[in-house]
Coordinates of C-alpha atoms in Angstrom, one line a residue:
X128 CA -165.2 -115.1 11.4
X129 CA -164.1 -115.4 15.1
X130 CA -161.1 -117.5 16.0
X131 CA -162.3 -120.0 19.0
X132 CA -159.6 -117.9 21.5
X133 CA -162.8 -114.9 20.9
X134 CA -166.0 -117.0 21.0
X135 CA -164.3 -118.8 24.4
X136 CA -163.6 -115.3 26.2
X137 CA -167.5 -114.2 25.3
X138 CA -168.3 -117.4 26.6
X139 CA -166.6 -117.6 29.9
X140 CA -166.2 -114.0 30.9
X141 CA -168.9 -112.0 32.8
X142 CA -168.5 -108.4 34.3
X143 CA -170.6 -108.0 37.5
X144 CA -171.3 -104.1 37.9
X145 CA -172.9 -104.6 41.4
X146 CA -169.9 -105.6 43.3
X147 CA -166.6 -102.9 44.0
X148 CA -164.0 -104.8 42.7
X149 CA -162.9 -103.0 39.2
X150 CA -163.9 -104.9 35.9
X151 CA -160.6 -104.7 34.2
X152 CA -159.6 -107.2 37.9
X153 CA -162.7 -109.3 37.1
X154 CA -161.8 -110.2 33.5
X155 CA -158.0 -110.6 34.5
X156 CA -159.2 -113.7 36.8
X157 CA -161.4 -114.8 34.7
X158 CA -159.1 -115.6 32.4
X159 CA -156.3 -116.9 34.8
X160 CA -159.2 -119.2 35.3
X161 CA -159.3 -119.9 31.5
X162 CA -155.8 -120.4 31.4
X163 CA -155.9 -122.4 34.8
X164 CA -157.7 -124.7 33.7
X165 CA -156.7 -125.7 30.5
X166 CA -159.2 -123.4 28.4
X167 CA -156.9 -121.3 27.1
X168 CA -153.4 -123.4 26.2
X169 CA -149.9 -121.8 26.6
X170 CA -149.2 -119.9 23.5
X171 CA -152.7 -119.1 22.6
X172 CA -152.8 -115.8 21.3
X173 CA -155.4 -113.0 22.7
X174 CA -157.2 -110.8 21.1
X175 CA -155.8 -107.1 20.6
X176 CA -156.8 -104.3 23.0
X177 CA -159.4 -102.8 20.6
X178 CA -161.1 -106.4 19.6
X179 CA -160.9 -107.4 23.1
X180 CA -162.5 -104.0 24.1
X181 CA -165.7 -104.4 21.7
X182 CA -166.2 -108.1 22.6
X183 CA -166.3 -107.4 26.2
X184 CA -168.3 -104.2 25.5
X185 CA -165.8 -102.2 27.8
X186 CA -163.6 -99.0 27.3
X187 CA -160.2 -99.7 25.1
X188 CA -158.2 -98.5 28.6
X189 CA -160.0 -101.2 30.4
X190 CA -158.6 -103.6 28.1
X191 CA -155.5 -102.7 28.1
X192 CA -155.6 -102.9 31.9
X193 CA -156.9 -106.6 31.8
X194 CA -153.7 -107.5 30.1
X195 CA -152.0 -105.4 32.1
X196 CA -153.1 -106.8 35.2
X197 CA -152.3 -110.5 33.4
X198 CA -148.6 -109.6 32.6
X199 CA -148.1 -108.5 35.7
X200 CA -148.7 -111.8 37.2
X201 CA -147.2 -113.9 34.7
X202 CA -149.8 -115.0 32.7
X203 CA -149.7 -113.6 29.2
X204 CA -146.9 -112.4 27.4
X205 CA -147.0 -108.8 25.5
X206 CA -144.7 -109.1 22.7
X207 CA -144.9 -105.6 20.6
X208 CA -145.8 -105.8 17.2
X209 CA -146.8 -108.9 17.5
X210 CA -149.6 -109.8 20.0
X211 CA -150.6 -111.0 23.7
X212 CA -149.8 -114.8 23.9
X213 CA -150.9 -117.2 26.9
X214 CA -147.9 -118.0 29.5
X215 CA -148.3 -120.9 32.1
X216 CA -146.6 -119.7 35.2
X217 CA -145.3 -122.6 37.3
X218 CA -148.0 -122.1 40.4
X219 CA -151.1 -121.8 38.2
X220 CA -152.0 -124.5 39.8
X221 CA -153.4 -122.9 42.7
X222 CA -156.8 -121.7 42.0
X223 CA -157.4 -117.8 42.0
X224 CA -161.0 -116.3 43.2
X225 CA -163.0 -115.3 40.6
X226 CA -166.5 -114.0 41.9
X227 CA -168.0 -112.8 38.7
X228 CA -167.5 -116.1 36.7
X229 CA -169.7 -119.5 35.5
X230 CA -167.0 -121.9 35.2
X231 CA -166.4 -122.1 38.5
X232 CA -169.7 -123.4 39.4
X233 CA -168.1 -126.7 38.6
X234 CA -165.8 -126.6 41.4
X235 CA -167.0 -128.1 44.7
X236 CA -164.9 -128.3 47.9
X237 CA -165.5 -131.5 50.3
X238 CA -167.3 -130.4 53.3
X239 CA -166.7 -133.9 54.7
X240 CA -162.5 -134.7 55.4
X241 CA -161.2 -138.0 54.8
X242 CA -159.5 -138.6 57.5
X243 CA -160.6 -138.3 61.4
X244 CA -160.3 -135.3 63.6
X245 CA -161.4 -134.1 67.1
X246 CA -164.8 -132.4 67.1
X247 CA -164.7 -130.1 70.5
X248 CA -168.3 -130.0 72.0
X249 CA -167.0 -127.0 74.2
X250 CA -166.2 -124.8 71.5
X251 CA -168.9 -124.8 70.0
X252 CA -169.9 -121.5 68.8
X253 CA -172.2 -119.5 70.9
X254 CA -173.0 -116.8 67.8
X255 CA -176.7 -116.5 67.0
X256 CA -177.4 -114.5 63.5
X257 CA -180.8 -112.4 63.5
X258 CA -182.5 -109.9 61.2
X259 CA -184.0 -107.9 63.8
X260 CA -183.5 -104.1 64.1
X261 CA -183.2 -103.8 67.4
X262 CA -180.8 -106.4 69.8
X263 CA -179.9 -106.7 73.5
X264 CA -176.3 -107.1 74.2
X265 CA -174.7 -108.6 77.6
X266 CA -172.8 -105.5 78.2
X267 CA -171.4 -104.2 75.0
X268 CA -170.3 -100.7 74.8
X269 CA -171.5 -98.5 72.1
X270 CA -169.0 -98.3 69.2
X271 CA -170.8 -95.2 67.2
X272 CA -169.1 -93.4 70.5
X273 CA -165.2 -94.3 69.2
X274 CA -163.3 -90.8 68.0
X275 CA -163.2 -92.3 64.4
X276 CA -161.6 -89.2 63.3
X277 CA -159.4 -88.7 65.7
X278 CA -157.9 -92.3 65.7
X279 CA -158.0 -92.1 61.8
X280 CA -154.6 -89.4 62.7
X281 CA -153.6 -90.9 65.1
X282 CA -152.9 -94.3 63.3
X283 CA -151.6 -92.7 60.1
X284 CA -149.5 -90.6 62.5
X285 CA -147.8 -93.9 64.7
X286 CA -147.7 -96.0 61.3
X287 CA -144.9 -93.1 59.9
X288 CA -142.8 -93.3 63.4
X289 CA -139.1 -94.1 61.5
X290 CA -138.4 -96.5 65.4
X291 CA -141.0 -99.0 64.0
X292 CA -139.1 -101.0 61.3
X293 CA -136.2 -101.3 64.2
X294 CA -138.8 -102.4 66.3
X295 CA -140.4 -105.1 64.3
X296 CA -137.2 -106.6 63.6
X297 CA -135.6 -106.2 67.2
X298 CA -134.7 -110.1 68.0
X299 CA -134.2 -109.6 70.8
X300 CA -136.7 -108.7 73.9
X301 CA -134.4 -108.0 77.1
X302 CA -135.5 -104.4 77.0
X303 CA -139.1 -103.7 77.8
X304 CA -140.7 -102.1 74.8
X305 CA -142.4 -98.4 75.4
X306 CA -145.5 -100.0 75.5
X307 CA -145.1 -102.2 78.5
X308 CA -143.6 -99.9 80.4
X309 CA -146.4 -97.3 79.7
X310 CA -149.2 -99.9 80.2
X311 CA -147.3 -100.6 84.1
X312 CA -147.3 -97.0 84.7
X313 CA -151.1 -96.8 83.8
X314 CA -152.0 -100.1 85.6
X315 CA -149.7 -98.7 88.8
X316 CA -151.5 -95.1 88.7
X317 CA -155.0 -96.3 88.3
X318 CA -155.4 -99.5 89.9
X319 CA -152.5 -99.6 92.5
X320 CA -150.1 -102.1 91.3
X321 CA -146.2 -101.6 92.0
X322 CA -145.7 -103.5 88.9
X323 CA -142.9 -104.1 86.6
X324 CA -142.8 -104.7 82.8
X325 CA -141.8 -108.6 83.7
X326 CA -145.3 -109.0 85.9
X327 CA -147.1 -108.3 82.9
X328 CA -148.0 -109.8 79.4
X329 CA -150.2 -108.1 76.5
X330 CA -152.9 -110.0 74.1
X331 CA -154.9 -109.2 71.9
X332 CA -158.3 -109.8 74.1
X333 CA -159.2 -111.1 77.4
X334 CA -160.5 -114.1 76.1
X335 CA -156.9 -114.6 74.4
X336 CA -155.7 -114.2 78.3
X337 CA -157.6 -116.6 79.8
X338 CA -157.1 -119.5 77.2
X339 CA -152.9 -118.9 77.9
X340 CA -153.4 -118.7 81.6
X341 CA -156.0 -121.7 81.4
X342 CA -153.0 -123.4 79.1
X343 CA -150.8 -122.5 82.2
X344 CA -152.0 -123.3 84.8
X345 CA -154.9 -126.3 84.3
X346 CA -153.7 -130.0 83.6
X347 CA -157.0 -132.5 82.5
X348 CA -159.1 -133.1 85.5
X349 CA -158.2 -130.2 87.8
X350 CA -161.1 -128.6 89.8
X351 CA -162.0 -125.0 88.8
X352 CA -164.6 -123.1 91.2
X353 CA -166.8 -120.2 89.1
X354 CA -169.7 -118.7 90.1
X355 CA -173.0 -121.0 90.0
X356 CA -174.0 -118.8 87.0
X357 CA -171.0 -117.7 85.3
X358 CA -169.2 -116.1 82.1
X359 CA -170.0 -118.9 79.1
X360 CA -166.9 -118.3 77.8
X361 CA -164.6 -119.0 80.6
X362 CA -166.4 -122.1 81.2
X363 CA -165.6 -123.2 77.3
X364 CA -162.2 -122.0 77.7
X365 CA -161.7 -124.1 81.2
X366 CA -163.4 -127.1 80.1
X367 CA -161.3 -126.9 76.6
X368 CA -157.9 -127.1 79.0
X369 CA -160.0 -130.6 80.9
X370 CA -160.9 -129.1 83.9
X371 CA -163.6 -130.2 85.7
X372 CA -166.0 -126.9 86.9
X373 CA -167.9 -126.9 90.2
X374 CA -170.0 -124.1 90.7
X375 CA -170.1 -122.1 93.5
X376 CA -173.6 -120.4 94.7
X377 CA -173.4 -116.3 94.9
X378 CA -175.1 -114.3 96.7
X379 CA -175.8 -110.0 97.4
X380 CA -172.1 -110.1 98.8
X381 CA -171.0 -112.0 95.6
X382 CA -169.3 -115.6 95.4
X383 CA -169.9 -117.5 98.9
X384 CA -166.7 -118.3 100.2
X385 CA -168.2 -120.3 103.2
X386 CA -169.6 -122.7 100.7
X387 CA -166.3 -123.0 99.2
X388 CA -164.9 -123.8 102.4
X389 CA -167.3 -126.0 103.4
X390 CA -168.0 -128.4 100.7
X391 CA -164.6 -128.0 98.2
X392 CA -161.8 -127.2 100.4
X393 CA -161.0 -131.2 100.9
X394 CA -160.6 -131.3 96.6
X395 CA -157.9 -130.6 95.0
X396 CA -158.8 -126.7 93.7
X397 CA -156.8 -125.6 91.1
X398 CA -158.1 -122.0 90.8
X399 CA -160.9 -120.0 91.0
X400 CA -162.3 -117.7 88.8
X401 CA -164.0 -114.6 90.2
X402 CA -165.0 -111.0 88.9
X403 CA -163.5 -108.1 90.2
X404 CA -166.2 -105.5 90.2
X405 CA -169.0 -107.0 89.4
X406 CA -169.9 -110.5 89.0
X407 CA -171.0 -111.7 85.5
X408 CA -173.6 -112.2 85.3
X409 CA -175.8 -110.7 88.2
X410 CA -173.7 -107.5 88.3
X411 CA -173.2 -108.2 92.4
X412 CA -169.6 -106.8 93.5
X413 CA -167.5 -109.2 96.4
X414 CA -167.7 -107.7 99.7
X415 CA -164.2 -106.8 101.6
X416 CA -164.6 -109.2 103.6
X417 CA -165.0 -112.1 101.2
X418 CA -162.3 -110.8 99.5
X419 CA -159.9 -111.1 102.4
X420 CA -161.4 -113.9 102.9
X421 CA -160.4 -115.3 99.6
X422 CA -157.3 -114.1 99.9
X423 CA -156.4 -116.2 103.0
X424 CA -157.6 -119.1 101.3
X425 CA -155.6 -118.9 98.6
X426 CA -152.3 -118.8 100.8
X427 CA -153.3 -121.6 102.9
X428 CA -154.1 -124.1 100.6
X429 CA -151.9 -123.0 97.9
X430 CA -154.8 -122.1 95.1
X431 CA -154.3 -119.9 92.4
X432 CA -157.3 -117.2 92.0
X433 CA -158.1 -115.7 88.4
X434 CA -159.6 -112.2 88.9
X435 CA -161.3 -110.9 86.0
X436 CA -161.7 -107.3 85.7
X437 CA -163.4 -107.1 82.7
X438 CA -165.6 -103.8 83.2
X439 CA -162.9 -101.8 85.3
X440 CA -163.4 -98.6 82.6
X441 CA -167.1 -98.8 83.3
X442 CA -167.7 -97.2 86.6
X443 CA -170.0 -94.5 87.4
X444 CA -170.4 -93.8 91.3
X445 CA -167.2 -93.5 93.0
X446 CA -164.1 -95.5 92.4
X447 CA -163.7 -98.7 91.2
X448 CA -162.9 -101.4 93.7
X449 CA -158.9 -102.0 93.6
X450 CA -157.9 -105.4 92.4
X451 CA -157.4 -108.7 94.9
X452 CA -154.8 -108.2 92.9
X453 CA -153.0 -105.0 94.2
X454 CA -153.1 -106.6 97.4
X455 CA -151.4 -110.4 97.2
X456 CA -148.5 -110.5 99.2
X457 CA -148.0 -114.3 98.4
X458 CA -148.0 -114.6 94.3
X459 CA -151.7 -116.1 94.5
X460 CA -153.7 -113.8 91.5
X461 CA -153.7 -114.1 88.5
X462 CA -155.2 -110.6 86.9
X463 CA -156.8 -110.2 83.7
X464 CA -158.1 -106.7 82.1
X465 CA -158.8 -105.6 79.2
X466 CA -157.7 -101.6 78.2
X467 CA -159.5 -99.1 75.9
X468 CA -162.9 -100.5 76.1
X469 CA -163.6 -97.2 75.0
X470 CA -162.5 -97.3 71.5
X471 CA -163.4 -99.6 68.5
X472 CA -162.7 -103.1 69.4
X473 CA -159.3 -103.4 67.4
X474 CA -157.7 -101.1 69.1
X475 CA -158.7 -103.6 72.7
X476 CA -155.6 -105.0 74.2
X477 CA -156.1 -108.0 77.3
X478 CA -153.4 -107.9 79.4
X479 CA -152.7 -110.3 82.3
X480 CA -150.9 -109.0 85.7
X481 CA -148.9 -112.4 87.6
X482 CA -145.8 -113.1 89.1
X483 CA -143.0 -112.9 86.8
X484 CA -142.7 -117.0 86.4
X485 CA -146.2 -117.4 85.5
X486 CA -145.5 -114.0 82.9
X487 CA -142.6 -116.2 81.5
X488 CA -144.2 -119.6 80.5
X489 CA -147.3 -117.0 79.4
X490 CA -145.2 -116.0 76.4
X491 CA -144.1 -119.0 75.8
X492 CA -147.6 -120.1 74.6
X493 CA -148.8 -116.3 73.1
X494 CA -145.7 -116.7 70.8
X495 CA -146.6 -119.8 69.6
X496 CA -150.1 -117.7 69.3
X497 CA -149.3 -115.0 67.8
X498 CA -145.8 -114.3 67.2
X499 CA -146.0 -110.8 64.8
X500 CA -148.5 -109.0 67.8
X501 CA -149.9 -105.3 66.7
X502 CA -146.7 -102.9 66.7
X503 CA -148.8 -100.2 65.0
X504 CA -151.1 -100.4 68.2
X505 CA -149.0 -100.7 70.9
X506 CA -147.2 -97.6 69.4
X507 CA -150.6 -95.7 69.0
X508 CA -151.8 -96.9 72.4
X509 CA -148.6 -95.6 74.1
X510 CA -148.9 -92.4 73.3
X511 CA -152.6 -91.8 73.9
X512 CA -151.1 -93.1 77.0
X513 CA -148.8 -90.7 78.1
X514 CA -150.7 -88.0 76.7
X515 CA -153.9 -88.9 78.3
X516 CA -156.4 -89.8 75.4
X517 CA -157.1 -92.7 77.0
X518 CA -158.1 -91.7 80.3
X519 CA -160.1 -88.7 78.7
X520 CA -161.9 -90.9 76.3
X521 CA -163.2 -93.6 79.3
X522 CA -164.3 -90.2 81.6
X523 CA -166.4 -88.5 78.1
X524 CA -167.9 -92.2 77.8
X525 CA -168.7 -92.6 81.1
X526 CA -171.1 -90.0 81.2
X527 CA -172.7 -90.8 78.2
X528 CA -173.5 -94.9 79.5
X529 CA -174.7 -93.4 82.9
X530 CA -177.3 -91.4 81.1
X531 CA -178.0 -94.4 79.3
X532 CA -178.0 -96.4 82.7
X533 CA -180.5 -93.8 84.9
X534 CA -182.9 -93.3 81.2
X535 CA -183.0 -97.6 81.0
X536 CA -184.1 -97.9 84.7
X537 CA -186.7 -95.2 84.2
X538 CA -188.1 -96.9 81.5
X539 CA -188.3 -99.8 83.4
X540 CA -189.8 -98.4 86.2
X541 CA -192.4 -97.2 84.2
X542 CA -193.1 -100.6 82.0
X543 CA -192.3 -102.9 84.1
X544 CA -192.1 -102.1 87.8
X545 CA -194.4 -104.9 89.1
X546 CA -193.2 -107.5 87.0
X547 CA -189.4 -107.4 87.4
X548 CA -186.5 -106.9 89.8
X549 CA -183.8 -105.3 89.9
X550 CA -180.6 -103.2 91.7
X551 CA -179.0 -100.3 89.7
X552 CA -175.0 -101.3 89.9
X553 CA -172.6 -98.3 90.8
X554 CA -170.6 -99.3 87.3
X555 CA -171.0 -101.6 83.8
X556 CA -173.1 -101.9 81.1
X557 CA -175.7 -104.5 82.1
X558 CA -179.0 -104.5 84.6
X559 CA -179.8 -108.1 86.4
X560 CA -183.9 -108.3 85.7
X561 CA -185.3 -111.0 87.7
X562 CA -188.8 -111.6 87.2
X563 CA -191.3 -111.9 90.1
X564 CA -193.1 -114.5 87.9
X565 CA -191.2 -117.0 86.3
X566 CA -192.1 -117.2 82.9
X567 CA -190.5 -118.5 79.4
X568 CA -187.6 -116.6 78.5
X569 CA -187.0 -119.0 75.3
X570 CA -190.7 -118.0 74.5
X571 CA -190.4 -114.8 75.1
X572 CA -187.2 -114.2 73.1
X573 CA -189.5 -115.8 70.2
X574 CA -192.2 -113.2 70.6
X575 CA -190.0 -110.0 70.7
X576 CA -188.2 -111.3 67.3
X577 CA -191.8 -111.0 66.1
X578 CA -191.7 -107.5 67.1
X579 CA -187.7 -106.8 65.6
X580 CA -185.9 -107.2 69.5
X581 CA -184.0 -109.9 69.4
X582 CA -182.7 -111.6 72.8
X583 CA -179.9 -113.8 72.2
X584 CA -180.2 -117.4 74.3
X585 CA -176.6 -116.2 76.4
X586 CA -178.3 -113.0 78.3
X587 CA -181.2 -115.5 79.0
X588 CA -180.7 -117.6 82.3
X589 CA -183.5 -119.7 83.4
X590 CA -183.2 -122.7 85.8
X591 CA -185.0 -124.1 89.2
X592 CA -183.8 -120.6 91.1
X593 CA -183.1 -118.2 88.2
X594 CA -185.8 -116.7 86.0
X595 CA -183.4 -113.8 84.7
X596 CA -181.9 -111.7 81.7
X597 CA -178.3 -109.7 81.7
X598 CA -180.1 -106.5 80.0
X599 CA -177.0 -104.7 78.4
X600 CA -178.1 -101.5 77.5
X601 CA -174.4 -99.8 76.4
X602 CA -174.6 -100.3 73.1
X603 CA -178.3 -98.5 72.8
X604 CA -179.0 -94.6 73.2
X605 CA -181.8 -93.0 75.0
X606 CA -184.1 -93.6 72.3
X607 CA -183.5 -97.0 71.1
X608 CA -183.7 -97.7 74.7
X609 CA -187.1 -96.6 74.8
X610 CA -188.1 -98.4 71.5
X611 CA -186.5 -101.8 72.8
X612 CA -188.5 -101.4 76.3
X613 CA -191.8 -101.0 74.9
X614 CA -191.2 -103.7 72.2
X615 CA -190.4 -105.9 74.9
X616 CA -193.7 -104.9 77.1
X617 CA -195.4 -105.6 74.3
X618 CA -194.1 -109.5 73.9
X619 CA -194.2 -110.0 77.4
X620 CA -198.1 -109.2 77.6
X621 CA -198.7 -111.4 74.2
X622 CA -196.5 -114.3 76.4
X623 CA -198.3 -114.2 79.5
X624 CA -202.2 -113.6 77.2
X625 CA -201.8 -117.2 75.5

């Protein structure tokens, strides 16, 4: 007859062959389970390899895995000659994952807490989940076009450097690592900085720069001037520090600076947050002449100016403007940039670019953030550096996303030339389509789901003035631009027939 130890292990254990995760790792945490949760009591004796192996209906080297893997973690004891017995470590109490198992269908965790907390309405999440095939991004790049390959080497071969153990426990940061030092020499050969390693702090995204330089510089209540429609997510990080945001009207010469002058200069302006290139959303790049402009302003009234380059990699006629940046004499710019837009999205690093005070109190707060940072990166990322993998990689994409750019606004041309406006931008991965017609973008983003197109609600903008979508079109080819054209054609005319 079976003992009660074999009946309970039929009973509770369940191998699922449709996840990846081995079987001999299933049953192992199954039984901690068991063991966990009073099941199975210390000193209980298992069943031996070949029993346990025909009861579970699994291969005798399985079994001997599963108490293995149990021994190994302190839960059984393997006594030879005489049998597998039950050991209670002393943390058993903390639960262990099981996914493949019934008994834990009895465990529950609260959703509600029990105490009170601070629910922040400007955080809250943005992210909109579809099952449509085809999606419109606000300016994505494609990341089918990262060297997988290549970077594959290239992390293996910076993860064996001997320097990086010595690295990641240097205590002390007086020297400038290779990385800062590289990144300056790349910021001061491509964007004309005459930077130093102290004007300059690395994150891991720009989004993680402008939350420490909002944490800097912005006490509750301050004013903060962004464009009149602006990046979403700087606004939730700004009003998340208690700023107060006044929006500023932009025009085909980009943010007005009169306006600013006329109807804010008698507040209190903290800062003001403006593109570089080209202003999110409407793709429009600041003239020279409000730039100087903004510049003078800044000195005179003492305001500190966040310049967000966030598509500097992305430019396809010419040269990319040079940062405010490059320029201020009198410590008034804050710069924020993001490099190797290029490559897959771990390997992104934000930096910010500010007078050497504001760079101090920075790290303050990212070390608080995120103390450990990414040595393996920075070490990959310098050398692609210096040997000019980076630069390579943005000129290779480049030409791919301006095909992409001149095939989108043919197809547009051709679908929807008499229905909406629009400019083609000398850089980025987004088109500004006004339509002539105002119409229902919500309603329209309903009918091209329909059709498999989803339009998320941020590219949509739709007020009194604006009737308007951010069209990015770098994370689509030639094809699936096309495809996501016609589709959209097509629920524009079913919109506009009801």
């Amino acid at each position: 007859m079976n003992s009660p130890v074999f009946d309970l292990l039929v009973q509770l254990v369940s191998i699922d062959k449709s996840i990846v995760q081995p079987a001999y790792v299933q049953v192992a945490q199954q039984i901690m389970n068991a063991i966990q949760r009073g099941y199975l009591e210390k000193g209980s004796k298992l069943p031996g390899t070949r029993v346990l192996s025909k009861l579970l209906n699994v291969h005798r080297n399985t079994a001997v895995a599963i108490y293995d893997e149990l021994a190994s973690q302190g839960w059984v004891s393997i006594i030879p000659n005489k049998g597998t017995f039950v050991v209670v470590p002393e943390d058993s109490k903390v639960k262990i994952k099981a996914s493949a198992q019934h008994i834990n269908q009895v465990y529950e965790y609260p959703k509600i807490p029990g105490f009170p907390f601070q629910q922040s309405f400007n955080l809250a999440s943005t992210k909109e989940e579809t099952t449509a095939k085809y999606s419109i991004s606000d300016g994505k790049p494609d990341l089918r076009l990262h060297p997988v390959h290549q970077f594959s080497r290239w992390y293996s071969a910076a993860m064996k450097r001997k320097p990086l153990i010595n690295k990641w426990n240097r205590t002390s940061a007086l020297i400038p690592s290779v990385f800062s030092t590289q990144l300056c020499n790349y910021l001061n050969a491509t964007r004309g900085f005459h930077i130093k390693p102290t004007n300059l702090l690395n994150t891991r995204s720009t989004e993680m720069s402008l939350y420490i330089v909002s944490q800097v510089l912005i006490n509750p209540g301050d004013f903060v001037l962004v464009g009149q429609l602006s990046n979403y997510v700087a606004n939730m990080i700004f009003q998340q520090a208690g700023a107060k945001i006044k929006t500023v009207p932009v025009d085909d010469e980009g943010l007005d600076i009169g306006y600013i002058k006329k109807y804010f200069i008698h507040e209190h302006i903290r800062c003001i947050y403006v593109c570089s290139n080209r202003d999110y959303p409407t793709t429009t790049t600041l003239s020279t002449k409000r730039r100087l402009q903004l510049l003078e302003l800044a000195k005179i009234h003492g305001i500190a100016i966040i310049e967000d380059d966030f598509d500097h990699d992305f430019q396809f006629e010419g040269s990319s403007m040079l940062p405010m940046a490059c320029a201020d004499a009198h410590g008034n710019i804050i710069y924020l940039g993001k490099l190797g837009q290029s490559l897959f999205p771990s390997f992104h690093t934000g930096f910010v670019v500010a007078p050497e005070q504001v760079i101090t109190e920075a790290n303050n707060y990212l070390q608080l953030l995120d103390t450990q940072g990414d040595l393996i990166q920075e070490q990959m990322l310098s050398e692609l550096i210096s040997e000019g993998e980076i630069y390579r990689l943005k000129k290779k994409n480049i030409v791919t996303y301006k095909q992409r750019r001149d095939a989108l606004c043919a197809f547009l041309k051709e679908h929807f030339d008499n229905i909406l406006d629009w400019q083609i931008p000398s850089g980025g991965l987004a088109l500004w389509l006004r339509f002539k017609r105002p119409i229902s973008l919500l309603k329209l983003a309903e009918e091209a789901e329909k059709l498999d197109l989803f339009l998320p609600k941020t590219i949509l903008f739709q007020d009194k003035n604006n009737c308007a979508i951010r069209f990015g079109y770098g994370n689509l080819n030639e094809e699936e631009l096309k495809i996501v054209i016609e589709k959209l054609k097509q629920a524009y005319l079913q919109l506009v027939a009801v």
